């Protein structure tokens, strides 16, 4: 997940340790250290905003401290503290409590094309079913060829209900039908799939607003591909401004070796990452735990 960052940061430690001259860290030495650290953070796809925040946190933590002896340990600890301030967590128990607080609980999934929305919906359905909840999926992507079949395939494999209509029909009304289905069949959770769209496409964003207005979801989750790196931050910002999102799921963390999106997206929109997707199997969805992530950095 952070292979690239780890490799680079170790190079930085070796390089800057020699450059530090004073026993107690002064501004000059700090600037030398951060010059290199900043490059590593940015190359690891950490957003500029988060990099600035990390800088401020490190500055207040390190200046005046003696770093010469345990250089690597002191700087790593300060970085871990900085990321602890940046990452936002939502406890798994709280997530489940929320989902169980209303019946049916309506979850709407949004994101750009190919970010992993439909796959993540199947993983979420698998996860929630294992927690004893009954699920209905709403095939709200009536736009992309084969999207309905893709969701139907998952519903069949998972043994969960699905409500679908034809292609080019109204996405909001498919979701509406799924909610009625859930009310009738006493399903606990409705998960609405939507077509992928670029955050810059106004017409498609308006369609998403309609799905949201008609169905009033209890939770809107933005699904993004971790490999997209820095772009995820901009996407999340626009989706949040346009339709207001509650939380984030990052996918493909199994093939992302930089991890910058994980470290940046929550801070930008002040919303938690709730799950990380880490593969193609239903089990490959892990609850986001801040402590685990920070440990993985070093
Ligand atoms: N390695 C890996 N691949 C993933 C993960 N999640 C999704 N994928 C793959 O990403 C591709 C796109 O996934 P979809 O779920 O179809 O994405 P989508 O956002 O629904 O796509 P559109 O509906 O076209 O916008 C598929 O090949 C998935 O198998 C993950 O966590 N890890
Ligand atoms: Mg899809």
Short mmCIF file of C-alpha atoms and ligand atoms in Angstrom, two decimals:
data_model
loop_
_atom_site.label_atom_id
_atom_site.label_comp_id
_atom_site.label_asym_id
_atom_site.label_seq_id
_atom_site.Cartn_x
_atom_site.Cartn_y
_atom_site.Cartn_z
CA UNK A 1 0.00 0.00 0.00
CA UNK A 2 2.81 2.41 0.85
CA UNK A 3 5.78 0.60 -0.74
CA UNK A 4 6.85 3.59 -2.77
CA UNK A 5 6.57 5.97 0.18
CA UNK A 6 8.48 3.63 2.47
CA UNK A 7 11.33 3.19 0.04
CA UNK A 8 11.63 6.91 -0.61
CA UNK A 9 11.34 7.97 2.99
CA UNK A 10 14.17 5.64 3.99
CA UNK A 11 16.34 7.25 1.32
CA UNK A 12 15.39 10.66 2.69
CA UNK A 13 16.27 9.66 6.25
CA UNK A 14 19.72 8.53 5.16
CA UNK A 15 20.31 11.63 3.12
CA UNK A 16 19.14 14.34 5.51
CA UNK A 17 20.48 12.83 8.69
CA UNK A 18 23.97 13.81 7.61
CA UNK A 19 22.86 17.30 6.68
CA UNK A 20 21.55 18.09 10.16
CA UNK A 21 24.27 19.92 12.05
CA UNK A 22 22.82 21.23 15.31
CA UNK A 23 21.88 19.07 18.30
CA UNK A 24 18.64 20.95 18.71
CA UNK A 25 16.70 21.29 15.46
CA UNK A 26 16.60 24.88 14.20
CA UNK A 27 14.51 26.35 11.36
CA UNK A 28 17.38 25.97 8.92
CA UNK A 29 17.80 22.29 9.51
CA UNK A 30 14.06 21.78 9.56
CA UNK A 31 13.79 23.40 6.16
CA UNK A 32 16.51 21.10 4.83
CA UNK A 33 14.66 18.06 6.12
CA UNK A 34 11.27 19.16 4.92
CA UNK A 35 12.56 20.04 1.47
CA UNK A 36 13.23 16.34 0.94
CA UNK A 37 10.19 15.10 2.82
CA UNK A 38 7.90 17.33 0.83
CA UNK A 39 9.14 15.85 -2.41
CA UNK A 40 8.50 12.34 -1.14
CA UNK A 41 5.00 13.22 0.02
CA UNK A 42 4.09 14.85 -3.28
CA UNK A 43 5.61 12.00 -5.29
CA UNK A 44 3.51 9.62 -3.21
CA UNK A 45 0.38 11.49 -4.38
CA UNK A 46 -0.26 13.22 -1.07
CA UNK A 47 -2.22 16.39 -1.83
CA UNK A 48 -0.62 19.81 -1.45
CA UNK A 49 -3.17 20.71 1.22
CA UNK A 50 -2.28 17.69 3.35
CA UNK A 51 1.44 18.23 2.74
CA UNK A 52 1.08 21.77 4.12
CA UNK A 53 -0.79 20.51 7.15
CA UNK A 54 1.89 17.87 7.78
CA UNK A 55 4.54 20.56 7.50
CA UNK A 56 2.87 22.74 10.13
CA UNK A 57 2.46 19.79 12.45
CA UNK A 58 6.09 18.68 12.03
CA UNK A 59 7.34 22.19 12.57
CA UNK A 60 5.61 22.56 15.90
CA UNK A 61 6.65 19.06 16.90
CA UNK A 62 10.30 19.11 15.88
CA UNK A 63 11.79 22.58 16.11
CA UNK A 64 13.85 22.86 19.27
CA UNK A 65 13.93 19.10 19.72
CA UNK A 66 17.11 17.12 19.71
CA UNK A 67 16.91 14.79 16.75
CA UNK A 68 20.54 13.90 16.17
CA UNK A 69 20.63 10.65 18.09
CA UNK A 70 17.40 8.85 17.18
CA UNK A 71 16.92 10.71 13.95
CA UNK A 72 14.75 8.20 12.12
CA UNK A 73 12.68 7.39 15.18
CA UNK A 74 11.98 11.01 16.09
CA UNK A 75 11.02 12.08 12.57
CA UNK A 76 8.88 8.97 11.99
CA UNK A 77 7.03 9.56 15.25
CA UNK A 78 6.38 13.18 14.28
CA UNK A 79 5.11 12.08 10.87
CA UNK A 80 2.83 9.49 12.45
CA UNK A 81 1.45 12.16 14.75
CA UNK A 82 0.90 14.47 11.77
CA UNK A 83 -1.05 11.81 9.88
CA UNK A 84 -3.04 10.98 12.98
CA UNK A 85 -4.30 14.58 12.83
CA UNK A 86 -5.07 14.31 9.12
CA UNK A 87 -6.87 10.97 8.84
CA UNK A 88 -10.56 10.73 9.69
CA UNK A 89 -11.98 7.47 10.96
CA UNK A 90 -15.48 6.20 11.47
CA UNK A 91 -15.68 3.19 13.76
CA UNK A 92 -17.08 -0.01 12.29
CA UNK A 93 -19.52 -0.40 15.18
CA UNK A 94 -20.86 3.12 14.54
CA UNK A 95 -21.28 2.40 10.85
CA UNK A 96 -23.27 -0.76 11.57
CA UNK A 97 -25.32 0.95 14.26
CA UNK A 98 -26.22 3.67 11.79
CA UNK A 99 -27.20 1.18 9.09
CA UNK A 100 -29.42 -0.64 11.56
CA UNK A 101 -31.00 2.56 12.87
CA UNK A 102 -33.58 2.79 10.08
CA UNK A 103 -35.40 0.33 7.89
CA UNK A 104 -34.88 0.29 5.00
CA UNK A 105 -31.57 2.11 5.27
CA UNK A 106 -30.81 3.62 1.87
CA UNK A 107 -27.22 3.81 0.61
CA UNK A 108 -26.42 5.58 -2.64
CA UNK A 109 -23.12 4.90 -4.40
CA UNK A 110 -21.52 7.52 -6.64
CA UNK A 111 -18.21 8.06 -8.41
CA UNK A 112 -16.43 8.49 -11.73
CA UNK A 113 -16.39 5.85 -14.48
CA UNK A 114 -14.73 2.57 -13.63
CA UNK A 115 -13.82 3.53 -10.07
CA UNK A 116 -15.17 0.22 -8.76
CA UNK A 117 -18.71 1.20 -7.69
CA UNK A 118 -20.54 -1.94 -8.82
CA UNK A 119 -17.85 -4.29 -7.50
CA UNK A 120 -17.86 -2.41 -4.18
CA UNK A 121 -21.66 -2.68 -3.97
CA UNK A 122 -21.36 -6.46 -4.28
CA UNK A 123 -18.71 -6.49 -1.53
CA UNK A 124 -20.84 -4.26 0.70
CA UNK A 125 -23.87 -6.51 0.14
CA UNK A 126 -21.74 -9.55 1.04
CA UNK A 127 -20.47 -7.79 4.17
CA UNK A 128 -23.87 -6.56 5.34
CA UNK A 129 -25.51 -9.91 4.62
CA UNK A 130 -22.91 -11.55 6.82
CA UNK A 131 -23.89 -9.09 9.54
CA UNK A 132 -27.41 -10.53 9.30
CA UNK A 133 -29.03 -7.83 7.18
CA UNK A 134 -31.19 -8.44 4.13
CA UNK A 135 -30.29 -6.42 1.09
CA UNK A 136 -31.89 -5.20 -2.11
CA UNK A 137 -29.73 -3.78 -4.89
CA UNK A 138 -31.07 -1.07 -7.20
CA UNK A 139 -29.68 -1.26 -10.74
CA UNK A 140 -29.55 2.50 -11.08
CA UNK A 141 -26.87 2.49 -13.76
CA UNK A 142 -29.21 2.41 -16.75
CA UNK A 143 -26.56 4.00 -18.94
CA UNK A 144 -23.50 1.79 -19.42
CA UNK A 145 -23.92 -1.35 -21.55
CA UNK A 146 -24.01 -4.56 -19.48
CA UNK A 147 -24.11 -2.74 -16.13
CA UNK A 148 -27.51 -4.22 -15.23
CA UNK A 149 -26.34 -7.76 -16.08
CA UNK A 150 -23.19 -7.16 -14.02
CA UNK A 151 -25.24 -6.26 -10.94
CA UNK A 152 -27.74 -9.09 -11.56
CA UNK A 153 -24.89 -11.55 -11.73
CA UNK A 154 -23.67 -10.43 -8.30
CA UNK A 155 -27.19 -10.45 -6.81
CA UNK A 156 -27.67 -14.03 -7.96
CA UNK A 157 -24.29 -15.17 -6.64
CA UNK A 158 -24.85 -13.44 -3.30
CA UNK A 159 -28.48 -14.47 -2.96
CA UNK A 160 -29.76 -10.93 -2.49
CA UNK A 161 -32.73 -9.17 -4.12
CA UNK A 162 -32.34 -6.82 -7.06
CA UNK A 163 -34.68 -4.32 -8.70
CA UNK A 164 -33.87 -3.40 -12.29
CA UNK A 165 -35.53 -1.79 -15.27
CA UNK A 166 -34.41 -1.38 -18.89
CA UNK A 167 -31.47 0.63 -20.18
CA UNK A 168 -32.07 4.32 -20.80
CA UNK A 169 -34.88 4.43 -18.26
CA UNK A 170 -34.88 6.87 -15.37
CA UNK A 171 -32.27 6.00 -12.75
CA UNK A 172 -34.17 7.77 -9.96
CA UNK A 173 -37.29 5.68 -10.57
CA UNK A 174 -35.38 2.37 -10.47
CA UNK A 175 -34.06 3.37 -7.07
CA UNK A 176 -37.56 4.46 -6.04
CA UNK A 177 -38.93 1.02 -7.02
CA UNK A 178 -36.17 -0.67 -5.04
CA UNK A 179 -37.11 1.29 -1.92
CA UNK A 180 -40.78 0.25 -2.37
CA UNK A 181 -39.60 -3.33 -2.82
CA UNK A 182 -37.63 -3.11 0.42
CA UNK A 183 -40.64 -1.74 2.28
CA UNK A 184 -42.85 -4.56 0.98
CA UNK A 185 -40.33 -7.38 1.48
CA UNK A 186 -38.99 -5.99 4.73
CA UNK A 187 -35.40 -5.66 3.45
CA UNK A 188 -33.03 -3.88 5.81
CA UNK A 189 -30.81 -2.11 3.31
CA UNK A 190 -31.18 -0.69 -0.20
CA UNK A 191 -27.95 -0.09 -2.13
CA UNK A 192 -28.32 2.09 -5.20
CA UNK A 193 -25.83 1.70 -8.06
CA UNK A 194 -25.39 4.71 -10.33
CA UNK A 195 -23.65 5.26 -13.64
CA UNK A 196 -20.09 6.50 -13.52
CA UNK A 197 -19.65 10.12 -14.47
CA UNK A 198 -16.95 12.71 -14.60
CA UNK A 199 -17.35 15.33 -11.92
CA UNK A 200 -17.06 17.96 -14.65
CA UNK A 201 -20.13 16.70 -16.54
CA UNK A 202 -22.95 19.00 -15.48
CA UNK A 203 -25.85 17.09 -17.04
CA UNK A 204 -24.84 13.82 -15.45
CA UNK A 205 -24.25 15.49 -12.09
CA UNK A 206 -27.78 16.93 -12.35
CA UNK A 207 -29.12 13.42 -12.94
CA UNK A 208 -27.36 12.27 -9.78
CA UNK A 209 -28.96 15.13 -7.87
CA UNK A 210 -32.33 13.88 -9.06
CA UNK A 211 -31.65 10.32 -7.86
CA UNK A 212 -30.73 11.81 -4.51
CA UNK A 213 -33.70 14.20 -4.31
CA UNK A 214 -36.25 11.51 -5.20
CA UNK A 215 -34.86 8.83 -2.89
CA UNK A 216 -33.41 10.81 0.00
CA UNK A 217 -30.62 8.30 0.82
CA UNK A 218 -29.48 7.91 4.42
CA UNK A 219 -25.87 7.64 3.32
CA UNK A 220 -24.17 8.74 0.11
CA UNK A 221 -20.82 7.03 -0.47
CA UNK A 222 -18.23 8.28 -2.91
CA UNK A 223 -16.26 5.38 -4.42
CA UNK A 224 -12.86 6.25 -5.89
CA UNK A 225 -9.94 4.39 -7.35
CA UNK A 226 -6.86 4.78 -5.14
CA UNK A 227 -4.51 4.54 -8.12
CA UNK A 228 -5.94 7.80 -9.46
CA UNK A 229 -3.90 9.40 -6.69
CA UNK A 230 -4.17 13.12 -6.48
CA UNK A 231 -7.18 13.36 -8.83
CA UNK A 232 -9.30 11.59 -6.22
CA UNK A 233 -9.06 14.67 -4.02
CA UNK A 234 -10.45 16.96 -6.71
CA UNK A 235 -13.16 14.47 -7.65
CA UNK A 236 -14.22 14.11 -4.02
CA UNK A 237 -14.32 17.87 -3.56
CA UNK A 238 -16.62 18.38 -6.56
CA UNK A 239 -18.91 15.44 -5.78
CA UNK A 240 -19.22 16.73 -2.23
CA UNK A 241 -20.02 20.26 -3.38
CA UNK A 242 -22.54 19.05 -5.95
CA UNK A 243 -24.41 16.31 -4.14
CA UNK A 244 -22.94 16.22 -0.61
CA UNK A 245 -21.31 12.92 0.26
CA UNK A 246 -21.10 11.29 3.70
CA UNK A 247 -18.11 9.03 3.34
CA UNK A 248 -15.58 7.51 0.97
CA UNK A 249 -14.57 4.02 -0.11
CA UNK A 250 -11.22 3.72 -1.88
CA UNK A 251 -10.80 0.74 -4.20
CA UNK A 252 -7.83 -1.01 -5.80
CA UNK A 253 -5.57 -0.40 -2.82
CA UNK A 254 -4.07 -3.82 -3.69
CA UNK A 255 -2.54 -2.34 -6.83
CA UNK A 256 -1.74 1.14 -5.52
CA UNK A 257 1.79 1.37 -4.10
CA UNK A 258 1.75 5.09 -3.28
CA UNK A 259 -1.17 5.48 -0.92
CA UNK A 260 -1.48 9.24 -1.37
CA UNK A 261 -5.24 9.14 -1.95
CA UNK A 262 -5.73 7.28 1.33
CA UNK A 263 -3.76 9.96 3.16
CA UNK A 264 -5.42 12.93 1.46
CA UNK A 265 -9.05 12.47 0.53
CA UNK A 266 -10.67 12.58 3.96
CA UNK A 267 -8.90 15.75 5.05
CA UNK A 268 -10.02 17.65 1.96
CA UNK A 269 -13.73 17.06 2.42
CA UNK A 270 -13.64 16.42 6.19
CA UNK A 271 -15.41 13.09 5.75
CA UNK A 272 -14.17 9.64 6.74
CA UNK A 273 -12.96 6.84 4.53
CA UNK A 274 -15.07 3.91 5.73
CA UNK A 275 -13.75 0.97 3.71
CA UNK A 276 -10.80 0.08 1.53
CA UNK A 277 -11.24 -2.30 -1.40
CA UNK A 278 -8.29 -4.59 -1.88
CA UNK A 279 -9.06 -7.06 -4.66
CA UNK A 280 -11.70 -8.65 -6.84
CA UNK A 281 -13.18 -11.05 -4.27
CA UNK A 282 -16.22 -10.30 -2.11
CA UNK A 283 -14.10 -10.60 1.02
CA UNK A 284 -11.68 -7.92 -0.19
CA UNK A 285 -13.32 -5.04 1.65
CA UNK A 286 -11.73 -3.91 4.88
CA UNK A 287 -12.98 -1.38 7.37
CA UNK A 288 -10.68 1.65 7.41
CA UNK A 289 -8.74 1.81 10.66
CA UNK A 290 -6.58 4.87 11.12
CA UNK A 291 -4.14 3.19 13.47
CA UNK A 292 -3.52 0.31 11.05
CA UNK A 293 -2.87 2.73 8.21
CA UNK A 294 -0.42 4.83 10.20
CA UNK A 295 1.46 1.72 11.31
CA UNK A 296 1.79 0.64 7.70
CA UNK A 297 3.57 3.87 6.82
CA UNK A 298 6.78 2.89 8.65
N1 LIG B 1 -7.59 -4.99 -8.12
C1 LIG B 1 -8.80 -4.49 -7.82
N2 LIG B 1 -9.70 -4.31 -8.80
C2 LIG B 1 -10.91 -3.79 -8.48
C3 LIG B 1 -11.23 -3.44 -7.15
N3 LIG B 1 -12.50 -2.93 -7.16
C4 LIG B 1 -12.91 -2.98 -8.44
N4 LIG B 1 -11.97 -3.50 -9.27
C5 LIG B 1 -12.03 -3.69 -10.71
O1 LIG B 1 -12.22 -2.45 -11.37
C6 LIG B 1 -12.96 -2.60 -12.56
C7 LIG B 1 -14.15 -1.66 -12.59
O2 LIG B 1 -15.03 -2.05 -11.57
P1 LIG B 1 -16.59 -1.72 -11.58
O3 LIG B 1 -17.11 -2.16 -10.28
O4 LIG B 1 -17.25 -2.21 -12.79
O5 LIG B 1 -16.50 -0.14 -11.64
P2 LIG B 1 -17.71 0.90 -11.78
O6 LIG B 1 -17.32 2.11 -11.02
O7 LIG B 1 -18.98 0.26 -11.42
O8 LIG B 1 -17.64 1.22 -13.34
P3 LIG B 1 -18.75 1.99 -14.21
O9 LIG B 1 -20.07 1.44 -13.80
O10 LIG B 1 -18.39 1.69 -15.60
O11 LIG B 1 -18.59 3.44 -13.88
C8 LIG B 1 -13.36 -4.08 -12.60
O12 LIG B 1 -12.45 -4.76 -13.45
C9 LIG B 1 -13.20 -4.52 -11.16
O13 LIG B 1 -12.94 -5.89 -11.03
C10 LIG B 1 -10.24 -3.64 -6.12
O14 LIG B 1 -10.41 -3.33 -4.94
N5 LIG B 1 -9.04 -4.16 -6.53
MG1 LIG B 2 -20.78 0.18 -12.40
#
